[in-house]
Short mmCIF file of C-alpha atoms and ligand atoms in Angstrom, two decimals:
data_model
loop_
_atom_site.label_atom_id
_atom_site.label_comp_id
_atom_site.label_asym_id
_atom_site.label_seq_id
_atom_site.Cartn_x
_atom_site.Cartn_y
_atom_site.Cartn_z
CA MET X 244 -15.65 22.00 -32.60
CA ILE X 245 -16.09 18.57 -31.10
CA PRO X 246 -14.88 18.94 -27.59
CA TYR X 247 -12.54 16.39 -25.82
CA GLY X 248 -15.12 16.19 -23.14
CA ARG X 249 -18.61 17.47 -22.46
CA GLN X 250 -21.22 17.16 -19.76
CA ASN X 251 -24.62 15.42 -20.00
CA ILE X 252 -27.38 17.35 -18.46
CA CYS X 253 -30.92 15.89 -18.56
CA GLU X 254 -34.40 17.64 -17.70
CA GLU X 255 -34.43 15.56 -14.40
CA ASP X 256 -31.05 17.06 -13.32
CA ILE X 257 -32.38 20.51 -14.19
CA GLN X 258 -35.67 20.01 -12.34
CA ALA X 259 -33.58 18.86 -9.32
CA VAL X 260 -31.62 21.92 -9.04
CA VAL X 261 -34.72 24.06 -9.65
CA ASP X 262 -36.61 22.31 -6.79
CA THR X 263 -33.64 23.00 -4.45
CA LEU X 264 -33.52 26.63 -5.33
CA ARG X 265 -36.95 26.71 -4.06
CA SER X 266 -36.22 24.96 -0.75
CA ASP X 267 -35.07 26.47 2.51
CA PHE X 268 -31.48 25.54 1.81
CA LEU X 269 -28.98 26.81 -0.77
CA THR X 270 -25.62 26.12 0.52
CA GLN X 271 -24.74 22.87 2.60
CA GLY X 272 -28.17 21.71 3.72
CA PRO X 273 -29.96 18.25 3.60
CA GLN X 274 -28.73 17.59 -0.02
CA VAL X 275 -24.98 17.62 0.78
CA PRO X 276 -25.24 14.47 3.33
CA LYS X 277 -27.57 12.82 1.11
CA PHE X 278 -25.14 13.08 -1.68
CA GLU X 279 -22.28 12.00 0.44
CA GLN X 280 -24.14 8.98 1.68
CA SER X 281 -25.01 7.99 -1.86
CA ILE X 282 -21.44 8.29 -3.09
CA ALA X 283 -20.20 6.28 0.02
CA ALA X 284 -22.69 3.46 -0.76
CA TYR X 285 -21.81 3.55 -4.38
CA CYS X 286 -18.04 2.92 -3.72
CA GLY X 287 -18.46 1.09 -0.81
CA ALA X 288 -16.46 3.20 1.75
CA ARG X 289 -17.81 4.08 5.07
CA TYR X 290 -17.85 7.94 4.86
CA ALA X 291 -17.72 10.65 2.05
CA VAL X 292 -17.08 14.19 2.68
CA ALA X 293 -17.93 16.51 -0.29
CA ALA X 294 -16.14 19.96 -0.95
CA SER X 295 -15.96 22.77 -3.36
CA ASN X 296 -13.93 20.92 -5.81
CA ALA X 297 -11.29 17.91 -6.00
CA THR X 298 -8.55 20.38 -5.49
CA ALA X 299 -10.01 21.39 -2.21
CA CYS X 300 -10.48 17.67 -1.14
CA LEU X 301 -6.92 17.22 -1.97
CA HIS X 302 -5.82 20.09 0.22
CA ILE X 303 -8.04 18.86 3.22
CA ALA X 304 -6.90 15.22 2.49
CA CYS X 305 -3.35 16.18 3.10
CA LEU X 306 -4.20 18.35 6.13
CA ALA X 307 -6.38 15.53 7.65
CA LEU X 308 -3.19 13.30 7.20
CA GLY X 309 -1.19 15.98 9.17
CA VAL X 310 1.01 17.03 6.06
CA GLU X 311 2.94 19.88 7.22
CA GLN X 312 6.16 21.86 6.57
CA GLY X 313 9.12 19.43 6.46
CA ASP X 314 7.10 16.48 5.11
CA HIS X 315 7.62 14.86 1.66
CA VAL X 316 4.78 14.20 -0.57
CA TRP X 317 5.13 12.15 -3.86
CA THR X 318 2.80 11.85 -6.74
CA SER X 319 2.84 11.43 -10.60
CA PRO X 320 4.12 13.91 -13.05
CA ILE X 321 1.59 12.93 -15.73
CA SER X 322 -1.26 14.75 -13.89
CA PHE X 323 -3.11 17.94 -13.46
CA VAL X 324 -1.11 20.45 -11.31
CA ALA X 325 -3.83 19.91 -8.44
CA SER X 326 -2.22 16.63 -7.58
CA SER X 327 0.87 18.12 -6.28
CA ASN X 328 -0.14 21.55 -5.34
CA CYS X 329 -2.10 20.32 -2.41
CA ALA X 330 1.12 19.41 -0.84
CA LEU X 331 2.60 22.86 -1.46
CA TYR X 332 -0.34 24.44 -0.02
CA CYS X 333 0.65 22.61 3.18
CA LYS X 334 4.14 23.70 2.90
CA ALA X 335 5.49 20.15 2.21
CA ASP X 336 8.14 19.19 -0.12
CA VAL X 337 6.83 17.57 -3.44
CA ASP X 338 8.62 14.98 -5.36
CA PHE X 339 7.58 12.88 -8.35
CA VAL X 340 7.57 9.22 -9.12
CA ASP X 341 7.91 8.42 -12.90
CA VAL X 342 5.18 6.60 -14.65
CA GLU X 343 4.97 3.52 -16.83
CA PRO X 344 5.70 4.22 -20.44
CA ASN X 345 2.54 2.64 -21.72
CA THR X 346 -0.33 3.54 -19.45
CA GLY X 347 1.15 6.78 -18.00
CA LEU X 348 0.15 5.47 -14.41
CA MET X 349 2.59 5.72 -11.40
CA CYS X 350 5.24 2.96 -11.81
CA THR X 351 5.37 0.84 -8.66
CA GLU X 352 8.96 -0.22 -9.63
CA ALA X 353 10.05 3.37 -9.82
CA LEU X 354 8.28 4.14 -6.49
CA ARG X 355 9.98 0.99 -4.78
CA LYS X 356 13.38 2.20 -5.95
CA LYS X 357 12.60 5.90 -4.94
CA LEU X 358 11.72 4.58 -1.54
CA GLN X 359 14.93 2.41 -1.04
CA TRP X 360 16.75 5.60 -1.93
CA ALA X 361 14.75 7.94 0.34
CA GLU X 362 15.14 5.46 3.16
CA GLN X 363 18.91 5.83 3.01
CA GLN X 364 18.51 9.72 2.62
CA ASN X 365 16.12 9.83 5.37
CA CYS X 366 13.70 11.38 3.26
CA LEU X 367 10.67 9.08 3.16
CA PRO X 368 7.37 10.38 1.99
CA LYS X 369 4.44 11.07 4.43
CA VAL X 370 1.92 10.75 1.59
CA VAL X 371 2.05 9.29 -1.83
CA ILE X 372 -0.69 10.36 -4.22
CA PRO X 373 -1.19 7.97 -7.29
CA VAL X 374 -3.22 9.34 -9.82
CA HIS X 375 -5.80 7.12 -11.96
CA LEU X 376 -4.98 8.71 -15.24
CA THR X 377 -7.84 8.33 -17.73
CA GLY X 378 -9.99 6.51 -15.28
CA GLN X 379 -7.80 3.28 -14.76
CA SER X 380 -6.65 2.58 -11.30
CA CYS X 381 -3.07 2.38 -10.55
CA ASN X 382 -1.61 -0.85 -9.23
CA MET X 383 -3.22 -0.28 -5.78
CA GLU X 384 -2.46 -3.65 -4.16
CA GLU X 385 1.31 -3.06 -4.68
CA ILE X 386 1.24 0.44 -3.66
CA ALA X 387 -0.36 -0.44 -0.35
CA LYS X 388 2.34 -3.04 0.27
CA LEU X 389 4.83 -0.40 -0.13
CA ALA X 390 2.74 2.02 2.17
CA ASN X 391 2.82 -0.71 4.64
CA GLN X 392 6.60 -1.42 4.44
CA TYR X 393 7.73 2.31 4.33
CA ASP X 394 5.10 3.58 6.63
CA PHE X 395 3.36 6.33 4.43
CA ASN X 396 -0.16 7.29 3.56
CA VAL X 397 -1.91 6.87 0.40
CA ILE X 398 -4.41 9.40 -1.20
CA GLU X 399 -5.75 8.13 -4.62
CA ASP X 400 -6.43 11.09 -6.82
CA ALA X 401 -9.40 9.45 -8.61
CA SER X 402 -10.62 12.56 -10.09
CA HIS X 403 -10.98 10.73 -13.31
CA ALA X 404 -12.19 7.25 -11.93
CA ILE X 405 -15.55 7.35 -10.66
CA GLY X 406 -17.36 4.62 -11.71
CA ALA X 407 -14.30 2.30 -12.40
CA THR X 408 -13.37 -0.87 -10.92
CA TYR X 409 -10.21 -2.47 -9.67
CA GLN X 410 -10.10 -6.04 -8.80
CA LYS X 411 -13.81 -6.10 -9.45
CA ALA X 412 -14.66 -3.75 -6.64
CA PRO X 413 -15.38 0.08 -7.17
CA VAL X 414 -12.59 2.62 -6.99
CA GLY X 415 -13.16 4.76 -3.83
CA ASN X 416 -13.75 2.13 -1.65
CA CYS X 417 -10.42 2.75 -0.03
CA GLN X 418 -9.29 -0.71 0.43
CA TYR X 419 -5.82 0.03 -0.36
CA SER X 420 -5.52 3.78 0.42
CA ASP X 421 -6.55 6.09 3.40
CA ILE X 422 -8.59 8.57 1.20
CA CYS X 423 -9.73 8.77 -2.34
CA ILE X 424 -10.86 11.80 -4.21
CA PHE X 425 -13.21 12.35 -7.05
CA SER X 426 -13.61 15.32 -9.11
CA PHE X 427 -17.16 16.57 -10.41
CA HIS X 428 -15.78 19.21 -13.00
CA PRO X 429 -17.96 19.26 -16.06
CA VAL X 430 -15.57 17.24 -18.20
CA LYS X 431 -15.24 14.76 -15.47
CA ILE X 432 -17.57 11.40 -15.46
CA ILE X 433 -20.33 12.99 -13.41
CA THR X 434 -20.49 16.89 -12.49
CA THR X 435 -21.88 19.24 -10.04
CA GLY X 436 -20.24 22.14 -11.91
CA GLU X 437 -17.60 22.63 -9.61
CA GLY X 438 -17.26 20.03 -6.77
CA GLY X 439 -15.43 17.07 -5.44
CA ILE X 440 -15.76 14.53 -2.66
CA ALA X 441 -13.26 12.51 -0.47
CA THR X 442 -14.11 8.87 0.57
CA THR X 443 -12.63 7.12 3.47
CA ASN X 444 -13.22 4.29 5.95
CA ASP X 445 -11.48 5.99 8.84
CA LYS X 446 -13.94 8.00 11.11
CA THR X 447 -11.27 10.26 12.54
CA LEU X 448 -10.08 11.15 9.15
CA ALA X 449 -13.81 11.82 7.92
CA GLN X 450 -14.41 14.09 10.98
CA LYS X 451 -10.97 16.10 10.25
CA LEU X 452 -12.00 16.34 6.46
CA ALA X 453 -15.43 17.84 7.53
CA LEU X 454 -13.65 20.37 10.22
CA PHE X 455 -11.28 21.58 7.54
CA ARG X 456 -13.77 21.96 4.89
CA SER X 457 -15.64 24.51 7.00
CA HIS X 458 -13.27 26.96 8.77
CA GLY X 459 -12.12 24.27 11.33
CA ILE X 460 -15.40 24.79 13.19
CA THR X 461 -17.44 22.22 14.74
CA LYS X 462 -21.12 22.56 16.11
CA ASP X 463 -21.17 19.05 17.71
CA ALA X 464 -21.52 19.33 21.20
CA ASP X 465 -20.01 16.00 21.91
CA LYS X 466 -16.64 17.23 20.00
CA MET X 467 -16.14 20.57 21.97
CA LEU X 468 -12.98 21.06 23.70
CA GLN X 469 -14.51 23.77 25.92
CA ASN X 470 -18.34 24.14 26.50
CA ASP X 471 -19.00 26.39 28.93
CA GLN X 472 -21.31 28.80 26.71
CA GLY X 473 -24.66 28.53 25.74
CA SER X 474 -26.31 26.48 22.81
CA TRP X 475 -25.38 28.87 20.38
CA TYR X 476 -21.72 27.98 20.80
CA TYR X 477 -19.54 26.87 17.94
CA GLU X 478 -16.00 26.09 18.25
CA GLN X 479 -13.06 26.77 15.93
CA GLN X 480 -10.68 24.01 16.65
CA ASP X 481 -8.17 24.13 13.72
CA LEU X 482 -7.42 26.48 10.92
CA GLY X 483 -9.62 25.46 8.07
CA PHE X 484 -11.30 27.02 5.12
CA ASN X 485 -14.62 27.67 3.30
CA TYR X 486 -14.71 24.75 1.01
CA ARG X 487 -18.35 23.70 1.01
CA LEU X 488 -20.39 22.41 -1.58
CA THR X 489 -23.89 23.94 -2.20
CA ASP X 490 -27.15 22.21 -2.07
CA MET X 491 -27.85 22.93 -5.66
CA GLN X 492 -24.47 21.15 -6.57
CA ALA X 493 -25.14 18.24 -4.10
CA VAL X 494 -28.50 17.57 -5.66
CA LEU X 495 -27.15 17.75 -9.22
CA GLY X 496 -24.60 15.22 -8.03
CA SER X 497 -27.14 12.83 -6.74
CA SER X 498 -29.26 13.33 -9.99
CA GLN X 499 -25.98 12.57 -12.20
CA LEU X 500 -25.17 9.70 -10.03
CA LYS X 501 -28.27 7.79 -11.21
CA ARG X 502 -26.66 7.73 -14.82
CA LEU X 503 -23.09 7.07 -13.62
CA ASP X 504 -23.00 3.46 -14.74
CA SER X 505 -24.65 4.19 -18.17
CA PHE X 506 -22.14 7.03 -18.75
CA VAL X 507 -19.29 4.54 -18.03
CA GLN X 508 -20.68 1.88 -20.15
CA GLN X 509 -21.28 4.40 -22.95
CA ARG X 510 -17.64 5.65 -22.65
CA ASN X 511 -16.34 2.05 -22.61
CA LEU X 512 -18.35 1.27 -25.97
CA LEU X 513 -16.86 4.30 -27.59
CA ALA X 514 -13.49 3.51 -26.36
CA THR X 515 -13.72 -0.06 -27.70
CA ARG X 516 -15.01 1.36 -31.10
CA TYR X 517 -11.94 3.64 -31.22
CA LYS X 518 -9.48 0.76 -30.62
CA GLU X 519 -11.01 -1.16 -33.26
CA ARG X 520 -10.91 1.70 -35.61
CA LEU X 521 -7.39 2.90 -35.18
CA LYS X 522 -5.92 -0.65 -35.05
CA ASP X 523 -4.10 -0.04 -38.52
CA LEU X 524 -2.91 3.41 -37.80
CA PRO X 525 0.49 4.11 -36.45
CA VAL X 526 -0.73 5.06 -33.08
CA THR X 527 -0.90 2.98 -29.64
CA CYS X 528 -3.95 3.12 -27.52
CA ILE X 529 -3.66 2.79 -23.72
CA GLU X 530 -4.31 -0.81 -22.53
CA VAL X 531 -6.61 -1.28 -19.58
CA GLN X 532 -4.87 -4.03 -17.08
CA PRO X 533 -7.29 -7.17 -16.81
CA ASN X 534 -7.99 -6.63 -13.26
CA ALA X 535 -9.27 -3.05 -13.97
CA MET X 536 -12.40 -1.60 -15.76
CA SER X 537 -11.83 2.16 -16.63
CA SER X 538 -14.17 4.89 -16.45
CA TYR X 539 -12.71 6.20 -19.54
CA HIS X 540 -12.61 9.82 -18.68
CA LEU X 541 -9.94 10.27 -21.36
CA PHE X 542 -9.09 8.48 -24.38
CA ILE X 543 -5.42 9.05 -24.83
CA ILE X 544 -3.42 7.84 -27.70
CA LEU X 545 0.35 7.62 -28.29
CA LEU X 546 1.78 8.59 -31.62
CA ASN X 547 4.26 5.80 -32.69
CA ASP X 548 6.18 8.87 -34.26
CA PRO X 549 6.13 11.59 -31.76
CA ALA X 550 7.82 14.07 -34.08
CA LYS X 551 4.42 14.24 -35.96
CA ARG X 552 2.69 15.40 -32.57
CA MET X 553 2.72 18.99 -33.14
CA ASP X 554 1.42 19.02 -36.70
CA VAL X 555 -1.19 16.34 -35.84
CA PHE X 556 -2.45 18.17 -33.01
CA GLU X 557 -2.74 21.68 -35.03
CA HIS X 558 -4.32 19.80 -37.99
CA MET X 559 -7.05 18.20 -36.00
CA ARG X 560 -7.77 21.46 -33.95
CA GLN X 561 -7.99 23.57 -37.42
CA GLN X 562 -10.35 20.60 -38.72
CA GLY X 563 -12.75 21.28 -35.64
CA ILE X 564 -11.72 18.33 -33.49
CA GLY X 565 -10.92 19.48 -29.90
CA VAL X 566 -8.16 17.39 -29.26
CA ASN X 567 -6.03 17.87 -26.01
CA VAL X 568 -2.79 16.93 -24.38
CA HIS X 569 -3.15 15.36 -20.86
CA TYR X 570 -0.54 16.19 -19.15
CA ILE X 571 2.44 18.44 -19.53
CA PRO X 572 4.62 16.92 -16.86
CA ILE X 573 3.86 19.14 -13.83
CA TYR X 574 7.62 19.88 -12.95
CA TRP X 575 7.93 21.30 -16.50
CA GLN X 576 5.84 24.25 -15.34
CA PRO X 577 7.60 27.39 -14.53
CA TYR X 578 6.49 27.35 -10.86
CA TYR X 579 8.07 23.98 -10.32
CA ARG X 580 11.03 24.83 -12.27
CA SER X 581 11.61 27.70 -9.76
CA LEU X 582 11.54 24.96 -6.91
CA GLY X 583 14.46 23.40 -8.48
CA PHE X 584 12.84 20.67 -10.89
CA LYS X 585 14.78 20.14 -14.15
CA LYS X 586 13.78 18.78 -17.50
CA GLY X 587 14.67 15.04 -17.92
CA TYR X 588 13.78 14.18 -14.30
CA CYS X 589 11.19 11.59 -15.12
CA GLU X 590 12.32 10.11 -18.55
CA ASN X 591 9.27 7.75 -18.95
CA ALA X 592 6.63 10.74 -17.99
CA GLU X 593 8.53 13.03 -20.71
CA GLN X 594 8.45 10.40 -23.45
CA PHE X 595 4.77 9.72 -22.78
CA TYR X 596 4.10 13.43 -22.79
CA GLN X 597 5.62 13.95 -26.31
CA ALA X 598 3.80 11.26 -27.89
CA ILE X 599 0.24 11.76 -26.45
CA ILE X 600 -3.04 13.18 -27.95
CA THR X 601 -6.28 13.16 -26.18
CA LEU X 602 -9.16 12.29 -28.69
CA PRO X 603 -12.96 13.48 -27.96
CA LEU X 604 -14.84 10.89 -25.71
CA TYR X 605 -18.01 11.66 -23.85
CA PRO X 606 -21.39 9.67 -23.37
CA ASP X 607 -23.07 11.93 -26.13
CA LEU X 608 -20.35 11.73 -28.66
CA THR X 609 -22.06 10.10 -32.03
CA HIS X 610 -20.72 7.48 -33.96
CA ALA X 611 -20.79 10.06 -36.77
CA GLU X 612 -18.73 12.47 -34.62
CA GLN X 613 -16.40 9.75 -33.67
CA ASP X 614 -15.80 8.70 -37.24
CA GLN X 615 -15.16 12.25 -38.23
CA VAL X 616 -12.33 12.39 -35.46
CA ILE X 617 -10.99 8.95 -36.89
CA ASP X 618 -11.11 10.09 -40.40
CA THR X 619 -9.23 13.36 -39.73
CA LEU X 620 -6.69 11.55 -37.77
CA LYS X 621 -6.02 9.10 -40.51
CA ALA X 622 -5.67 11.96 -42.98
CA CYS X 623 -3.19 13.52 -40.66
CA LEU X 624 -1.17 10.45 -40.48
C1 PLP P 952 -9.66 17.75 -12.64
C2 PLP P 952 -8.52 17.17 -11.55
C3 PLP P 952 -8.26 17.65 -10.52
C4 PLP P 952 -9.04 18.89 -9.92
O1 PLP P 952 -10.51 18.79 -9.83
P1 PLP P 952 -11.07 19.96 -9.48
O2 PLP P 952 -12.29 19.39 -9.15
O3 PLP P 952 -11.40 20.93 -10.75
O4 PLP P 952 -10.62 20.61 -8.59
C5 PLP P 952 -7.30 16.99 -9.84
N1 PLP P 952 -6.59 16.00 -10.35
C6 PLP P 952 -6.87 15.55 -11.42
C7 PLP P 952 -5.97 14.29 -12.22
C8 PLP P 952 -7.86 16.12 -12.28
O5 PLP P 952 -8.12 15.61 -13.42
#
């Protein structure tokens, strides 16, 4: 089976992990802050806080922004469930903003209209979480303008988008957001096995993220609320979690980061090759906006005839092509249905979902394998 995504692990990665296993620190030691500083520098953000996965990062990002019961959090329905579950962990209400039909990205016009409606209903969101689907940034400049106008915070779910750029600057610099989240799951652009990171330019937010990542405990004497104990004293100031990344994972991340640009370049070359070779087929590829460079986590195509999707998908799987579908609208899930969401809620998202197939794309995909994918698709259509 040619999978839809696959990690690239080299000898240097393995050696880095082995060396760390022989060091004094296994969990959060010197490698975690090293990795955090490298990611912050790469993205051009002041701070980065690593955690056990991107889902945990989304959770502590919501907590750091003060999301609680009675608050509203909006995200895109075309995403992994983690993008909205994070708000439910905080007992907030979740709602979905429809997407653009051709990119699957949160539609800023739909967002504007929903905000106008919410203002009248007195239920404006506290946080909006745009998702950089496939590795292409949403229209962040426009979202930031709306955030200013309607006074909400923005968390970028950039799980797909490390190494991507927007307006020629790295995604993750938080120019238009409060916090940006990356995932290091093995199918993503770089991996730590499990892992995620949150970048921000706000010192207070960075401190809160670090606190929530580790039980709500600080060991920093300057930050203690009461300090009448000895130097053994640590202080729990809030209800946090054990969401720490290990040093083995962090060192793997630092080692992978050295190849990030080459991974993204290779993904872009393969994406261009797909686009050229699929030109004459009855499918539409997702266009990348001129002000963006995608990291191409996923290569999603839309079938011009969505009625064929089921057959094409099953046939390709039978032929050993690990196609996938990203994503089923989140609110179609039974859990979300039980919260009151109904089919038909976001029209564009549902049309998008019904037409899409994700083709294999990862740095080590060979041209021969890619041709096999293309030929199989041609035969199906
Ligand atoms: C992968 C992914 C997540 C969750 O990442 P984990 O690191 O597996 O927790 C969240 N959002 C999106 C859009 C993702 O693709």
